[in-house]
Coordinates of C-alpha atoms in Angstrom, one line a residue:
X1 CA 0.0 0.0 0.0
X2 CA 1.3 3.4 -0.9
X3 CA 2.1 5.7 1.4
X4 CA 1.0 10.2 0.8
X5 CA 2.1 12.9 3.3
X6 CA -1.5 14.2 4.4
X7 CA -2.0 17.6 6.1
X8 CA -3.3 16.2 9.3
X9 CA -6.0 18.7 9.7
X10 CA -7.1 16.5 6.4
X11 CA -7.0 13.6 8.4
X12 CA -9.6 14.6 10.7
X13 CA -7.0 15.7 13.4
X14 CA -7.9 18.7 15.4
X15 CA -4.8 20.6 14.7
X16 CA -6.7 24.1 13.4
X17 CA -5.3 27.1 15.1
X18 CA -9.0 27.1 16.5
X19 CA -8.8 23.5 17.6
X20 CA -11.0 22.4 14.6
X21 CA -10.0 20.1 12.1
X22 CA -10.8 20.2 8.0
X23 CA -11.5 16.4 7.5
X24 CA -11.0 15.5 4.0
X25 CA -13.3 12.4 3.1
X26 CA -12.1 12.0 -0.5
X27 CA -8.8 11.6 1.0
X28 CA -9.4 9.7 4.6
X29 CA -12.1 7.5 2.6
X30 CA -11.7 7.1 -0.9
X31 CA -7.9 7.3 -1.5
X32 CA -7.4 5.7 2.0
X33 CA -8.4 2.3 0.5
X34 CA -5.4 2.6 -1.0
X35 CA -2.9 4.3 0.6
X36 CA -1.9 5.1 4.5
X37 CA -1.3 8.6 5.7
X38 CA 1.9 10.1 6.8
X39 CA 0.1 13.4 8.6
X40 CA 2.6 16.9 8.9
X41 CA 1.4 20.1 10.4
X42 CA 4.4 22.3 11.2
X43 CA 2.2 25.0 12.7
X44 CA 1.1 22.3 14.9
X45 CA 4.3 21.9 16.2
X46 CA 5.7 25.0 16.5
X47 CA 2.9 26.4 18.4
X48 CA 0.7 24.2 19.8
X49 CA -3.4 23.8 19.7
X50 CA -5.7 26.2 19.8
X51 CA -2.9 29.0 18.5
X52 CA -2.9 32.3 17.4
X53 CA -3.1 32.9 13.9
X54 CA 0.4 32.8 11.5
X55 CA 0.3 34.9 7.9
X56 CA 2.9 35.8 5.9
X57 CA 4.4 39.2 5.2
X58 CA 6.3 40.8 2.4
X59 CA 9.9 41.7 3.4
X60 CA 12.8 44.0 1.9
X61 CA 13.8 41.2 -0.3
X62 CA 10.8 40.4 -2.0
X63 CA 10.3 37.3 0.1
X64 CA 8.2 36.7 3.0
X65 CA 8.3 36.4 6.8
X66 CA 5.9 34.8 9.3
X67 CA 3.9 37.2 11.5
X68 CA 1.8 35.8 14.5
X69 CA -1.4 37.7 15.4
X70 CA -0.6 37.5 18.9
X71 CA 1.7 40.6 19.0
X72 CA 5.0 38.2 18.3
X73 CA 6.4 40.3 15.2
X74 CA 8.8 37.6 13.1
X75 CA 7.7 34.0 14.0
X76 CA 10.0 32.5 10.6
X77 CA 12.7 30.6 12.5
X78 CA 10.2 29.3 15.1
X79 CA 8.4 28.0 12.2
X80 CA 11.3 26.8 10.0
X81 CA 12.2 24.8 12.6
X82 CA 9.0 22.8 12.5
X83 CA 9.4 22.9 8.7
X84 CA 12.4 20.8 8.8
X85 CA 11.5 18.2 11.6
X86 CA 8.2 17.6 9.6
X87 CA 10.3 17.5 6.4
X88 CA 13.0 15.0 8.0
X89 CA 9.7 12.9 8.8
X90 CA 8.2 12.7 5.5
X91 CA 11.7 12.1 3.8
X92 CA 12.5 9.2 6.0
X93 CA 9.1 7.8 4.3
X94 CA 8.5 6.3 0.6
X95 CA 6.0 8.5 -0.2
X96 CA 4.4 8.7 -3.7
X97 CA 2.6 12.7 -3.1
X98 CA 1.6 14.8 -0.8
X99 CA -1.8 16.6 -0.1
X100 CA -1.7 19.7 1.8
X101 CA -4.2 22.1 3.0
X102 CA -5.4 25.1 1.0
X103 CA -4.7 28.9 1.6
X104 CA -2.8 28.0 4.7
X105 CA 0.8 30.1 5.2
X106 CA 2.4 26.4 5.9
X107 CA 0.8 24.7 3.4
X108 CA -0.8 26.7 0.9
X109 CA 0.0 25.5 -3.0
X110 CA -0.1 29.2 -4.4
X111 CA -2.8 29.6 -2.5
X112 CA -1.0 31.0 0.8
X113 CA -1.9 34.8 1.5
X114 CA 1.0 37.2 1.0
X115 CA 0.4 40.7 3.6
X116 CA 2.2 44.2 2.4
X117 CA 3.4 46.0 5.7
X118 CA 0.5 48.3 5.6
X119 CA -2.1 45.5 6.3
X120 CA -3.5 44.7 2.7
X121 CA -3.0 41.5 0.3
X122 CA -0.4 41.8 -2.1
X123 CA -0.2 38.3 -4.0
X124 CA -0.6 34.6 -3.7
X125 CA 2.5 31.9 -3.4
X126 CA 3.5 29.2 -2.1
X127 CA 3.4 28.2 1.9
X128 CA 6.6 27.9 3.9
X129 CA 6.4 24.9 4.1
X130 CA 5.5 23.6 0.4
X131 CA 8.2 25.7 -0.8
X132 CA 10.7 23.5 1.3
X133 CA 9.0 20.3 0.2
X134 CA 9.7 21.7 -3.5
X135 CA 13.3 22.2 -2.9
X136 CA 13.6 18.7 -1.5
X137 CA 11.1 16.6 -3.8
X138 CA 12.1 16.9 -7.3
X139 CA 9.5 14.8 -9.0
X140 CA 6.9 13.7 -6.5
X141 CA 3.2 15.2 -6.9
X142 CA 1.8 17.8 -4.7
X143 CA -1.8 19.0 -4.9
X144 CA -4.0 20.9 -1.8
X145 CA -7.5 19.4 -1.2
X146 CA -9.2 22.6 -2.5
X147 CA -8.0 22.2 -5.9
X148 CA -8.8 18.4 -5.8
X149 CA -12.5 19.2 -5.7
X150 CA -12.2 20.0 -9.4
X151 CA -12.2 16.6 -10.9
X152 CA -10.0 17.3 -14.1
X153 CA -7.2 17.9 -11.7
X154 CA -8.3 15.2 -9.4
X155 CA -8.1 12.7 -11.9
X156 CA -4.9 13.9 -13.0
X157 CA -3.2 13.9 -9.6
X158 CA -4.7 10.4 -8.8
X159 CA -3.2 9.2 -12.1
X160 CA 0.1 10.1 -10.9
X161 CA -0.1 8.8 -7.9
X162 CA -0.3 5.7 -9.1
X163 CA 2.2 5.8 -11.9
X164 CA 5.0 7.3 -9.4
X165 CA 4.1 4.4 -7.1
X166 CA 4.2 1.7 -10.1
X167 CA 7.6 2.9 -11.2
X168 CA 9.2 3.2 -8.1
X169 CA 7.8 -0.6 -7.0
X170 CA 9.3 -1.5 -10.7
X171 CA 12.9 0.1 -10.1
X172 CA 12.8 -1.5 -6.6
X173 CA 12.0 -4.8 -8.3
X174 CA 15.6 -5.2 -9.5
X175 CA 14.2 -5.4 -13.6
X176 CA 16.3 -6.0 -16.3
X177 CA 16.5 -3.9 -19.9
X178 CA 13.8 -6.4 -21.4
X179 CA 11.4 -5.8 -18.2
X180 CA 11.7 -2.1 -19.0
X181 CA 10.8 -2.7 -22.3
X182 CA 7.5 -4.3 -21.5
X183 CA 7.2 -1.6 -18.9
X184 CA 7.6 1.0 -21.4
X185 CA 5.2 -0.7 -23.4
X186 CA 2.3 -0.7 -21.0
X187 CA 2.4 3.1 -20.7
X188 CA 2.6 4.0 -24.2
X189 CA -1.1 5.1 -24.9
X190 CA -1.2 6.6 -21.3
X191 CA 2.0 8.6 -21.8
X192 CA 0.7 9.8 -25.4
X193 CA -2.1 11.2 -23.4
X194 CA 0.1 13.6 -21.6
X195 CA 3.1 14.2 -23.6
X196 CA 3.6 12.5 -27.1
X197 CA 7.0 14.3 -27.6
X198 CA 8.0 12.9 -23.6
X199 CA 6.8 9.5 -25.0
X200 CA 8.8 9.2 -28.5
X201 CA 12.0 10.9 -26.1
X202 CA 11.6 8.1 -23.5
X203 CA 11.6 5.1 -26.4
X204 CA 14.8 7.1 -27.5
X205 CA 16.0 6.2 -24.0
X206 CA 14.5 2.2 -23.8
X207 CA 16.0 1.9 -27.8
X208 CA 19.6 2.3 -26.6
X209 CA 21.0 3.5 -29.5
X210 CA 24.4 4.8 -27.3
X211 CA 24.5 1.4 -26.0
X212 CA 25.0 2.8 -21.9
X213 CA 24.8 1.1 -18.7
X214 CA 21.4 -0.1 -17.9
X215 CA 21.7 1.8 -14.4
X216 CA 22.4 4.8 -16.6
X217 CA 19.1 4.2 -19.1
X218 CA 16.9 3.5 -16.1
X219 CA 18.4 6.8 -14.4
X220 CA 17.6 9.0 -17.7
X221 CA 13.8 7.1 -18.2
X222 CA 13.1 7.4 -14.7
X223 CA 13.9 11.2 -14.7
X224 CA 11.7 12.2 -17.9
X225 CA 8.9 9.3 -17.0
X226 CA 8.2 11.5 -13.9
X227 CA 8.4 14.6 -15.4
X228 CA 6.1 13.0 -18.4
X229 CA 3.3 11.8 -16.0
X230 CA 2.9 15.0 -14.0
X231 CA 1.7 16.6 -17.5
X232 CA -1.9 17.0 -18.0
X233 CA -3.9 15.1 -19.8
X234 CA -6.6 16.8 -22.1
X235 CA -9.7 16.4 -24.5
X236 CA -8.3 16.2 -27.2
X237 CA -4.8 13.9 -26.4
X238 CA -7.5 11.2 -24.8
X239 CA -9.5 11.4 -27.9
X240 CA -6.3 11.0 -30.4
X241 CA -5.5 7.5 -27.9
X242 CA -8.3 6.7 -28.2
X243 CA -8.9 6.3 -31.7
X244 CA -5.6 5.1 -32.1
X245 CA -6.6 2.2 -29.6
X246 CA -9.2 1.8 -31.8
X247 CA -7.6 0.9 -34.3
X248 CA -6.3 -2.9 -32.7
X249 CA -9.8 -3.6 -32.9
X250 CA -11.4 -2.4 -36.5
X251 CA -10.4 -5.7 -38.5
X252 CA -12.6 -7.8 -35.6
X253 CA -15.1 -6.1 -34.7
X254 CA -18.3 -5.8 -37.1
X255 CA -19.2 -2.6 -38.5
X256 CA -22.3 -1.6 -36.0
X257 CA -19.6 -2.1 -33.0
X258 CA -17.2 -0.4 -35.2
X259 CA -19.7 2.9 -35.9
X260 CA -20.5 2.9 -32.1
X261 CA -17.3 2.8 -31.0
X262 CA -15.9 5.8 -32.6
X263 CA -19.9 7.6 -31.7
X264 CA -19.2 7.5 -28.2
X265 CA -15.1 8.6 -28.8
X266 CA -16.8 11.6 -31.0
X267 CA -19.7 11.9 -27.9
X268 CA -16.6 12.0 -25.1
X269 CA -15.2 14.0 -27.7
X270 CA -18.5 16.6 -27.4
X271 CA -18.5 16.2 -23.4
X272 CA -21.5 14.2 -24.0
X273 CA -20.3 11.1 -22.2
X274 CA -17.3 10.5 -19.7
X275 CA -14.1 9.2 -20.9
X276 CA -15.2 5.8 -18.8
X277 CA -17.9 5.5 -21.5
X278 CA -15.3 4.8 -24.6
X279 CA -12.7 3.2 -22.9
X280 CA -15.5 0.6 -21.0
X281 CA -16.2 -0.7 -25.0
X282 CA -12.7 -0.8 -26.0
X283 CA -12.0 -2.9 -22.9
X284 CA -15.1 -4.9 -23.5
X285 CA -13.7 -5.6 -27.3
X286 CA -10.1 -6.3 -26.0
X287 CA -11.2 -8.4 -23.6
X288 CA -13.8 -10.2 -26.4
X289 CA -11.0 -10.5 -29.4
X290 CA -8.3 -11.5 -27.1
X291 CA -5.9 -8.2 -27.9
X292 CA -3.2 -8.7 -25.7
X293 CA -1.4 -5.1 -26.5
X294 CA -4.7 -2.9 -25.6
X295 CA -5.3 -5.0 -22.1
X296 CA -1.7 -4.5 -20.5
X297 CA -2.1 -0.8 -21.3
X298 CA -2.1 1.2 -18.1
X299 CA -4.4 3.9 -19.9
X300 CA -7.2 1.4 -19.8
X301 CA -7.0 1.0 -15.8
X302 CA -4.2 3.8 -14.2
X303 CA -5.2 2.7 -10.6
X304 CA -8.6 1.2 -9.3
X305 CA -11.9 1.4 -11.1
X306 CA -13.8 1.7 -7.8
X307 CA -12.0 5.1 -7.3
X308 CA -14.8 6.0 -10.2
X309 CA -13.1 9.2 -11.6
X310 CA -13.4 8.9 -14.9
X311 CA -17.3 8.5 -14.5
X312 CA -17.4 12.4 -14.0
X313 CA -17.6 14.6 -17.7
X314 CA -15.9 17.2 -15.6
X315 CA -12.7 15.2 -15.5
X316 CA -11.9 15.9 -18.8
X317 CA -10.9 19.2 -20.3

C-alpha cells in the first residue's frame, strides 16, 4: 500500500489554530483504501493547539516572513524549525505525493496569502512549508485538497499517484533492460495522453542507440517518465489515444460495433459522455478478441476502477 504525506488537519485531526479540524473524506475515505497517511502540520508543532493565527508578510527582499497575530512580530525561524522536523519525517518515508491544505501560510499551494506592511493582500505563493518540500522533492506530486474538488485535476493527480508508485515498486524490483521494455510498453497510450514528444523521447531512452549502462538508461527514463506523467492530460490527447486504440480492434469487430465505438469517442469528444464510456467498450472488445497489447495498457486501468473518476464529464478538459 502506498504511502502520501496528508496535512493532518485532512485527516480529521484537530490541529486548526482554532482546535477544529478540515477532514477530508475523498482523502481519509476514498484514497485511504489505497494508501496510508503520513500526517505533517508544522504549525502544529511549532505552536501548539488552539494557536494564534500565523500569515505571511512581504519583506525588503521580496520574500516573506511569518507574522503571528498575537503581537510576536517575526515567528519565521520558530516556524522553520518545524518545517524541517516535519520535512525529516516525511523524507524518511516512501511517499508517492503529498496533499496539503489550502490557503494555509504552511501549506498553501499558491494559495497561501501574502500581507504588504501596511495590512493589505499583495499576492498569492506558495506556503513555507511547500516551498521546502519543492526544494527537496524533485519529481513527487503535490496537490492541496481545495484544488482536488475540481475533478480534471483530481483525476490527473490520482493518475500520478499511481504511476509514481508503479515505477518506483518497478525500479525497486531489480528489472532487467527487457522488463523495462514491457514496462515502457504498457504506458505507451497513457503517456501519449500527456506528452507524445516525452513519449517518443523516452523510447529514445528504452531503444539504446548509445549502447549505456542499464543503471544509466533507467536513471535517464526514470527522470523524464516523472516529469512525463505529472503533464496533464486533455480532450483532445485522450481522444487521439483513443482512436488510435481503436484501431487494434477495426479488423474484428463488425461494422455496427465499429460505428458505435468511434460515436461515443466523438460523444466523449463533445463532453457528452465520460471518458469511462469509450474506454469501457474498448476494454469490452479487447477483452472479447483477445488483444493482448490494448489490455496491459495502463491507460485502460491507471489505478482502481472503484475510485470511479473517470465517470465524471468534468474530468476531462
Amino acid at each position: 500500500m502506498m504511502k502520501i504525506a496528508v496535512s493532518g488537519c485532512l485527516l480529521g485531526e484537530e490541529i486548526r489554530f482554532n482546535g477544529g479540524h478540515s477532514h477530508d473524506r475523498f482523502v481519509t475515505q476514498s484514497l485511504g483504501e489505497y494508501a496510508q497517511f503520513v500526517p505533517f502540520c508544522p504549525e502544529h508543532l511549532a505552536f501548539g493547539t488552539p494557536r494564534s493565527t500565523v500569515r505571511l508578510v512581504e519583506d525588503e527582499n521580496d520574500g516573506y516572513y511569518v507574522q503571528s497575530s498575537d503581537g510576536e512580530v517575526d515567528v519565521t525561524e520558530k516556524l522553520l524549525h518545524t518545517n524541517n522536523i516535519e520535512l525529516q519525517k516525511i523524507q524518511n518515508e516512501p511517499i508517492r505525493g503529498i496533499i496539503f491544505k489550502s490557503k494555509s501560510p504552511s501549506c498553501g499551494l499558491g494559495s497561501a496569502m501574502v500581507y504588504r506592511t501596511n495590512g493589505y493582500s499583495k499576492e498569492k505563493d506558495d506556503g513555507i512549508f511547500v516551498k521546502m518540500c519543492k526544494d527537496h522533492f524533485s519529481f513527487l506530486h503535490m496537490e492541496e485538497e481545495g484544488r482536488l474538488n475540481d475533478p480534471w485535476l483530481r483525476e490527473n493527480f490520482i493518475m500520478q499517484l499511481f504511476s509514481y508508485d508503479d515505477f518506483e515498486n518497478f525500479k525497486a524490483s531489480d528489472p532487467s533492460m527487457k522488463e523495462l521494455v514491457t514496462f515502457h510498453q504498457s504506458y505507451k497510450f497513457m503517456l501519449q495522453a500527456k506528452n507524445d514528444m516525452m513519449y517518443r523521447e523516452l523510447g529514445q531512452i528504452v531503444g539504446n542507440h548509445e549502447e549505456l549502462e542499464f543503471s544509466e538508461i533507467l536513471r535517464q527514463y526514470e527522470i523524464l517518465f516523472k516529469t512525463a506523467i505529472a503533464q496533464k492530460s486533455s480532450i483532445g490527447k485522450n481522444r487521439n489515444v483513443l482512436e488510435h486504440m481503436a484501431g487494434f480492434v477495426k479488423d474484428k469487430v463488425n461494422q455496427v460495433e465499429k460505428e458505435m465505438l468511434h460515436e461515443q469517442i466523438q460523444d466523449y469528444a463533445n463532453k457528452i459522455v465520460p471518458l469511462i464510456a469509450p474506454l469501457s467498450r474498448l476494454h469490452m472488445f479487447a477483452k472479447a478478441y483477445n488483444v493482448e497489447y490494448l489490455l496491459n495498457q495502463k491507460f485502460l486501468h491507471p489505478y482502481p476502477k472503484e475510485l470511479a473518476l473517470r465517470s465524471d464529464i468534468k474530468s476531462g478538459k
